[in-house]
Tab-separated table of C-alpha atoms and ligand atoms in Angstrom:
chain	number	residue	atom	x	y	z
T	1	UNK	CA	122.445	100.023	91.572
T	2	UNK	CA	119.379	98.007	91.813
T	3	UNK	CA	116.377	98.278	89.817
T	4	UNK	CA	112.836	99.854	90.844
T	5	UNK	CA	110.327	97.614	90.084
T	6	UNK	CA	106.386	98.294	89.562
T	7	UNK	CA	103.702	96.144	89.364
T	8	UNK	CA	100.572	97.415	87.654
T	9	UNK	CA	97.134	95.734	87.399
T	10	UNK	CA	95.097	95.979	84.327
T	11	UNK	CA	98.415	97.703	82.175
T	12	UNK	CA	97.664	96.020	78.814
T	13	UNK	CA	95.601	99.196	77.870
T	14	UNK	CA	93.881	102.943	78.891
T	15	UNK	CA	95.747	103.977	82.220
T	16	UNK	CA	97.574	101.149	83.275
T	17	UNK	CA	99.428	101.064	79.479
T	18	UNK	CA	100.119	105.097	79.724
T	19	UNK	CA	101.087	104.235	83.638
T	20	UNK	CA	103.527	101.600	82.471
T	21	UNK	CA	105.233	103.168	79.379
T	22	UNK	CA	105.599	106.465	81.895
T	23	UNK	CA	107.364	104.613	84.460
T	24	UNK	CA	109.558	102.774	82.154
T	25	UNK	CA	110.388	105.640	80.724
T	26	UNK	CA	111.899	107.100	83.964
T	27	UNK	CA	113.822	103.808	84.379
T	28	UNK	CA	111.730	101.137	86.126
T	29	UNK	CA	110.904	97.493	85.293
T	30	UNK	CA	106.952	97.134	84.909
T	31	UNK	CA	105.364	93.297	86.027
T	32	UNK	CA	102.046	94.582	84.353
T	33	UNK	CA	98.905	92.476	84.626
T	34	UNK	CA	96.016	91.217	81.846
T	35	UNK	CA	92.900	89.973	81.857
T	36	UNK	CA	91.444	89.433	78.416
T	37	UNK	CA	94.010	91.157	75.864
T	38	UNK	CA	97.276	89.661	75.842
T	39	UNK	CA	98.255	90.654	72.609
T	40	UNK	CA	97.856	94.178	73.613
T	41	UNK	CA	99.212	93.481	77.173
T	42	UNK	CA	102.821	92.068	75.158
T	43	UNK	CA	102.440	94.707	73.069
T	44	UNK	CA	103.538	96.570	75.812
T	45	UNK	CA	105.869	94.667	77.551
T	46	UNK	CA	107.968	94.817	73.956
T	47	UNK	CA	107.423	98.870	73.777
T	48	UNK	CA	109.075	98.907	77.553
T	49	UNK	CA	111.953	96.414	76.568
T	50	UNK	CA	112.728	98.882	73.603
T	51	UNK	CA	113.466	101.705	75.901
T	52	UNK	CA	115.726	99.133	77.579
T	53	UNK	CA	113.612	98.457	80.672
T	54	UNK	CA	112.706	94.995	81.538
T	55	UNK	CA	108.757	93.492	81.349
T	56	UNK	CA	106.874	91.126	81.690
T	57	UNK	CA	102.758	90.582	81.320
T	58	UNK	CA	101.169	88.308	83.704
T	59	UNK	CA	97.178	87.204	83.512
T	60	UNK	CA	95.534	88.281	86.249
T	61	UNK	CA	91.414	87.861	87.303
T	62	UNK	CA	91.438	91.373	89.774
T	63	UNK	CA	87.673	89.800	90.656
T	64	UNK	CA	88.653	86.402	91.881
T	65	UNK	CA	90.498	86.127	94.563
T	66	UNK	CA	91.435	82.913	94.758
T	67	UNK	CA	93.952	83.636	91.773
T	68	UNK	CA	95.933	85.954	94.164
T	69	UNK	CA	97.913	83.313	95.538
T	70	UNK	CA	99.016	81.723	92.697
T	71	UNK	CA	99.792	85.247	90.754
T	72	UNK	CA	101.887	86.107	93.882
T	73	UNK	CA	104.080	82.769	93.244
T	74	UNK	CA	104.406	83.913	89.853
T	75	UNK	CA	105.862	87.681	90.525
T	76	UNK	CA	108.242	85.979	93.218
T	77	UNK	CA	109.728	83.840	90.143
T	78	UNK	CA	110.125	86.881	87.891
T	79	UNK	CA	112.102	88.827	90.797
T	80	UNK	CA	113.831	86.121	91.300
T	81	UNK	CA	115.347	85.084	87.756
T	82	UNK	CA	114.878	88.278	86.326
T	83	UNK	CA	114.789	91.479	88.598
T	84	UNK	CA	117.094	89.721	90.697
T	85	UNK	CA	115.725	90.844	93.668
T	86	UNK	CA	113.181	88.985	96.349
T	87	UNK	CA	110.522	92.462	96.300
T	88	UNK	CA	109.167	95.295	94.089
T	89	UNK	CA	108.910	99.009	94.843
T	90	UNK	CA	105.651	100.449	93.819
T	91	UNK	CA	102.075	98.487	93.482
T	92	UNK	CA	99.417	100.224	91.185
T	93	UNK	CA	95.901	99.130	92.162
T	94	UNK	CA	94.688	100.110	88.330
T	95	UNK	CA	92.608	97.415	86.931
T	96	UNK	CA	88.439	97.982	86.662
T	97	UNK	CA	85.840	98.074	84.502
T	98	UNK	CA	82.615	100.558	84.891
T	99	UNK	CA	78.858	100.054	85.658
T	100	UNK	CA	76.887	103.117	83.792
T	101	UNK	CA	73.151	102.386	85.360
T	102	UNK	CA	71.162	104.103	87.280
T	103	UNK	CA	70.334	103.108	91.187
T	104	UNK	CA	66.695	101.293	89.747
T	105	UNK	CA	68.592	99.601	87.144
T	106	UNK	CA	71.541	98.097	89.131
T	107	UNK	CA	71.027	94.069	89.804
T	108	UNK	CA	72.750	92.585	92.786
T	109	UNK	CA	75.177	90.422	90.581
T	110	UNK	CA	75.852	93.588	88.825
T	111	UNK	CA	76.784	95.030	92.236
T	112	UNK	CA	78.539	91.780	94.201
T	113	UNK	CA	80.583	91.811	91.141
T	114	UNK	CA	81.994	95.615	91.179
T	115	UNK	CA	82.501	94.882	95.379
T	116	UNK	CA	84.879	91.858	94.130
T	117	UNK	CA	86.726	94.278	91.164
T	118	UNK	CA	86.892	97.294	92.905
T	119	UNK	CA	87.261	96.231	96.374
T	120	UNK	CA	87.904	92.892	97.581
T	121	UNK	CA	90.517	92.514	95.012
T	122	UNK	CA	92.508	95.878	95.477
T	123	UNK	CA	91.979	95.056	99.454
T	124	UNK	CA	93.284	91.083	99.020
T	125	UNK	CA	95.774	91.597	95.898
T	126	UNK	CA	97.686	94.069	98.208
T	127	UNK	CA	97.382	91.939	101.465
T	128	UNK	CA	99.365	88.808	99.493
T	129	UNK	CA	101.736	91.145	97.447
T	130	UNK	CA	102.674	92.938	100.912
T	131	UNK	CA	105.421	90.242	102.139
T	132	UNK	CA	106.947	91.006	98.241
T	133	UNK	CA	106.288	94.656	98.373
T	134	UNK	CA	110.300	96.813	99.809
T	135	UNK	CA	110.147	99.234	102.962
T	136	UNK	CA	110.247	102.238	101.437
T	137	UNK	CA	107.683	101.371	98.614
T	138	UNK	CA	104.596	102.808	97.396
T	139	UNK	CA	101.141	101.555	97.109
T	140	UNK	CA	98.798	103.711	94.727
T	141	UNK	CA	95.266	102.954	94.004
T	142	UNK	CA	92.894	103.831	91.699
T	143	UNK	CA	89.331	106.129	92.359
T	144	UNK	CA	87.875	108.415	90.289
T	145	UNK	CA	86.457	111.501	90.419
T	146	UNK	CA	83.051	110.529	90.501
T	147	UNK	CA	83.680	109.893	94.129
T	148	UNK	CA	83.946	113.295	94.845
T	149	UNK	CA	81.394	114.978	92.187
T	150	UNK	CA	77.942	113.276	91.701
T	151	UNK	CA	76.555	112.788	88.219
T	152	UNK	CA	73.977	109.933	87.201
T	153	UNK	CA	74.070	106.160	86.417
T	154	UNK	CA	77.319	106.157	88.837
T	155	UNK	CA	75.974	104.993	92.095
T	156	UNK	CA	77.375	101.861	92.635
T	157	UNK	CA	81.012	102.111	90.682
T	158	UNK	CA	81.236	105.761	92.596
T	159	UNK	CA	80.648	103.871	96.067
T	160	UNK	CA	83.418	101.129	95.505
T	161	UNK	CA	86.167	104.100	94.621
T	162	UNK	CA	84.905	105.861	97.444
T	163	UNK	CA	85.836	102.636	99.479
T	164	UNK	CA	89.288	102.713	97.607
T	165	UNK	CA	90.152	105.692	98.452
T	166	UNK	CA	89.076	104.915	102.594
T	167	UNK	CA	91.289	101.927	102.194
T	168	UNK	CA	94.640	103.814	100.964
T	169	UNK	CA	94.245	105.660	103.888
T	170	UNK	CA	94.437	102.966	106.251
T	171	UNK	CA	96.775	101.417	104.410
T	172	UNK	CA	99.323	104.481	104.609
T	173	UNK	CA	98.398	104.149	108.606
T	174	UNK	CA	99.371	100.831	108.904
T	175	UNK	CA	102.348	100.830	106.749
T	176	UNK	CA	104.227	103.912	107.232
T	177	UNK	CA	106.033	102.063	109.842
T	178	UNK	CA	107.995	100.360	107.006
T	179	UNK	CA	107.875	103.636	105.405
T	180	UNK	CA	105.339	102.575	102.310
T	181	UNK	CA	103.422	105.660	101.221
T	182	UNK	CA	99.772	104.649	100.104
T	183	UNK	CA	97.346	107.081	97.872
T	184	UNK	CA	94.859	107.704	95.586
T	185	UNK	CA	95.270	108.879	92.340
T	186	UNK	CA	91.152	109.862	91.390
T	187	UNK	CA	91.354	110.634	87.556
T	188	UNK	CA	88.700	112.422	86.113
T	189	UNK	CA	86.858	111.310	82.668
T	190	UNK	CA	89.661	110.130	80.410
T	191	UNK	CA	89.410	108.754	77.123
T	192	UNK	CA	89.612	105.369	76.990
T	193	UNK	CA	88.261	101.666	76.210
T	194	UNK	CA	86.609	101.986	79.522
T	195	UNK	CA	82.772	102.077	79.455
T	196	UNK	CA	82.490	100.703	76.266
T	197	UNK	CA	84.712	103.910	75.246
T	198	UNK	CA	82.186	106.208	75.862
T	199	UNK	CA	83.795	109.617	77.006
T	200	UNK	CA	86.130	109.035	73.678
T	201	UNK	CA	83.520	107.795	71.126
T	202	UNK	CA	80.184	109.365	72.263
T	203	UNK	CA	80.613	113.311	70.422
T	204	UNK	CA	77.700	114.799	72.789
T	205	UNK	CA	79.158	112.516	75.979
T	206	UNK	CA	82.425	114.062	74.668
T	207	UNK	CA	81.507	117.541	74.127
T	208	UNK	CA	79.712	117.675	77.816
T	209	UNK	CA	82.888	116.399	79.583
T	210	UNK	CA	85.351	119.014	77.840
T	211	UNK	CA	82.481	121.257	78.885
T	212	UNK	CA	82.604	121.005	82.267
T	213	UNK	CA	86.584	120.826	82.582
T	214	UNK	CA	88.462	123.473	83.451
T	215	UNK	CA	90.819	122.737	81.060
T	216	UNK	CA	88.167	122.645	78.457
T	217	UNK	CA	89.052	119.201	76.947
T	218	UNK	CA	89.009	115.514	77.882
T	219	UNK	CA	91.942	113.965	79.123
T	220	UNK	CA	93.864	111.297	77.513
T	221	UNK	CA	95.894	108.354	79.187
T	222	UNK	CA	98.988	110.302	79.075
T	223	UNK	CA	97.767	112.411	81.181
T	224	UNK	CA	97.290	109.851	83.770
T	225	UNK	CA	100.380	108.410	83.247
T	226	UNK	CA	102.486	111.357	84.263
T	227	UNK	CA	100.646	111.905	87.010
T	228	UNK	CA	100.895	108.373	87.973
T	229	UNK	CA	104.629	108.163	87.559
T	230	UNK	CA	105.417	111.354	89.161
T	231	UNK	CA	103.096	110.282	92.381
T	232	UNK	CA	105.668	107.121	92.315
T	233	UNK	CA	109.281	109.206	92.282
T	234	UNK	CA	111.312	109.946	95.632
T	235	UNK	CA	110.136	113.601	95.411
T	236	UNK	CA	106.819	113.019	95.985
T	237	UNK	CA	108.111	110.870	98.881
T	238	UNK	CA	106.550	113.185	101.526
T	239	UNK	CA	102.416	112.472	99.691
T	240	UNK	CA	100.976	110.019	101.807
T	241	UNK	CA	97.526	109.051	102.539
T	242	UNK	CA	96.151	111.760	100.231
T	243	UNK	CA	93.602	111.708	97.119
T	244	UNK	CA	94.693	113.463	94.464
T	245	UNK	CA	92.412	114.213	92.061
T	246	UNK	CA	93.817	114.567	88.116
T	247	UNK	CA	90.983	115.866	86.254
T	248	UNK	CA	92.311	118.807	84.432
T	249	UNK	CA	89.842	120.414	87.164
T	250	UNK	CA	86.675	119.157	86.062
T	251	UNK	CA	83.433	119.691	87.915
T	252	UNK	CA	85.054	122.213	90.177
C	301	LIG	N1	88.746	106.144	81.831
C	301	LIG	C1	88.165	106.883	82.763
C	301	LIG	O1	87.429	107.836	82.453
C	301	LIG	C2	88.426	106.594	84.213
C	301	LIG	C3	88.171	107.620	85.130
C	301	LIG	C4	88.396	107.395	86.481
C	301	LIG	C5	88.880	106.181	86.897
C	301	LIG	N2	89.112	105.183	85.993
C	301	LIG	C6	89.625	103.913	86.521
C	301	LIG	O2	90.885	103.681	85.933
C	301	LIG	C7	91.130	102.286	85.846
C	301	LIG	C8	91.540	101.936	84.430
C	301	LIG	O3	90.520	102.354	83.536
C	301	LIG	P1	90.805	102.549	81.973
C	301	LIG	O4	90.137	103.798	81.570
C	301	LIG	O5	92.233	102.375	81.682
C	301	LIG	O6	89.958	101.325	81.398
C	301	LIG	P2	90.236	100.397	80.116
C	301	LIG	O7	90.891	101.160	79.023
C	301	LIG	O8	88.933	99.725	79.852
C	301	LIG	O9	91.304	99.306	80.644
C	301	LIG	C9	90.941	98.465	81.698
C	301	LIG	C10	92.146	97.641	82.111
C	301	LIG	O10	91.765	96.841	83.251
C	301	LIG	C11	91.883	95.464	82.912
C	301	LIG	N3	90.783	94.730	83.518
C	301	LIG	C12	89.467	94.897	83.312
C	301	LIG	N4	88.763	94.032	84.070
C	301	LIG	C13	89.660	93.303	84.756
C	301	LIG	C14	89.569	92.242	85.677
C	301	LIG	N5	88.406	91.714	86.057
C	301	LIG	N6	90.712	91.750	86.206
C	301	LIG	C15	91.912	92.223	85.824
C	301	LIG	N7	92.066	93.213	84.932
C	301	LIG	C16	90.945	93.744	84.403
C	301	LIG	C17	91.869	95.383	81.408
C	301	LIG	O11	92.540	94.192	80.974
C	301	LIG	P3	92.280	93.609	79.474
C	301	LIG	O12	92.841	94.629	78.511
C	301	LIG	O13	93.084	92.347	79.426
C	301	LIG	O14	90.823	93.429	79.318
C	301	LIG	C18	92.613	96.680	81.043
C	301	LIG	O15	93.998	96.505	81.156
C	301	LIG	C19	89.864	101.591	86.347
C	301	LIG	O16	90.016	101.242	87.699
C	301	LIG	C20	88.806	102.678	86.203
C	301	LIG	O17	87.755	102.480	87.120
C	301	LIG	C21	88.913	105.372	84.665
């Protein structure tokens, strides 16, 4: 039987890690993607091969697209010697970084530079992977749920996801003729590296998130993971072109 195959961007730590270790775990080769840590980023890649799946971690820019071309070449190789296949099933748009300042605050590099992260990359990355991407697969990209609820310092990082999540709904439109579902996972405030680690590290920034979740804590990666690995399996087949928000119900 052959292999599914993922590729997830940014997987080397936070949600792209618990993504990729949830995926392998239900049986799928992971082609996960780095920018800065690849010691964590193998780190992985050898956790996956010890539950028997195969890996690899590939460096990836998600702001420049001019690496896209040259990243594709390089997944086309690894199917090819080592997935044995010429595609891969399921793309995760994950990689991103944050922008905590306020409207007055934000500079224009600060801003041209989130537009390249968040979406000119997500938008180009999938146009070259598409030739490599099997009928049938699944594209899932990453908002958050600060494109739904409004809190502040979030402007500009909230507008990009909120462009995200318009362009996994085109994307489901355009592709469902080759029967690739596209959606939107929107997580809610999870604790991570991201934003300097805030959410995890800050106790009052902490306390205020639990606070206002319905769940009454923060979530953790794992709880992203799940999510995202569930939102890739064949009985979720029928999701398509939908946000769905995992937030333990936060700001409801
Ligand atoms: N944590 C939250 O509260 C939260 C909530 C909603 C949405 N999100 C979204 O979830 C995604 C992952 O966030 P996270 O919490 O896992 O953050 P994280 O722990 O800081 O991890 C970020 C990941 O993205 C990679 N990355 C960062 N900049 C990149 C770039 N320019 N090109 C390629 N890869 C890059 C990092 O690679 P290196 O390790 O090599 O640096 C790392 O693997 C982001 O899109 C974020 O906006 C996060």
């Amino acid at each position: 039987m052959t292999r599914k195959i993922a590729l997830i961007t940014g997987g080397s730590r936070g949600l792209g890690r618990a993504s990729a270790l949830a995926v392998a775990r239900r049986g799928i080769d992971v082609i996960l993607t780095y920018r800065s840590q690849r010691e964590e980023a193998e780190a992985v890649v050898a956790e996956i091969v010890e539950m028997g799946a195969n890996a690899v971690a590939l460096p990836l820019d998600a702001s420049d697209s001019s690496q896209f071309a040259p990243f594709a070449a390089e997944v086309r190789r690894w199917l090819r010697e080592v997935g044995k296949r010429d595609t891969f099933d399921f793309l995760v748009n994950n990689a991103g970084t944050g922008l905590h300042k306020s409207i007055v605050e934000t500079t224009e590099d600060e801003f041209d530079f989130l537009v390249r992260l968040h979406l000119k990359g997500p938008f180009f990355l999938t146009q070259t992977l598409l030739p490599s991407i099997a009928d049938g697969g699944r594209i899932l990209n990453v908002s958050s749920g600060l494109a739904r609820f409004t809190l502040p310092n979030a402007s500009a990082y909230a507008m990009m996801k909120g462009g995200i999540e318009v362009f996994s709904r085109y994307l489901a439109k355009e592709l469902g003729a080759r029967g690739i579902r596209a959606n939107t996972i929107a997580p809610g405030a999870i604790a991570t590296d991201f934003n300097g680690g805030t959410v995890r590290d800050n106790q009052a920034v902490h306390q205020m998130v639990a606070n206002n979740i319905a769940l009454g804590r923060v979530g953790e990666a794992d709880d992203i993971g799940g999510v995202v690995a569930a939102l890739l399996s064949d009985e979720t087949g029928w999701i398509n072109g939908q946000r769905v928000e995992a937030s333990g119900g936060m700001i409801l």
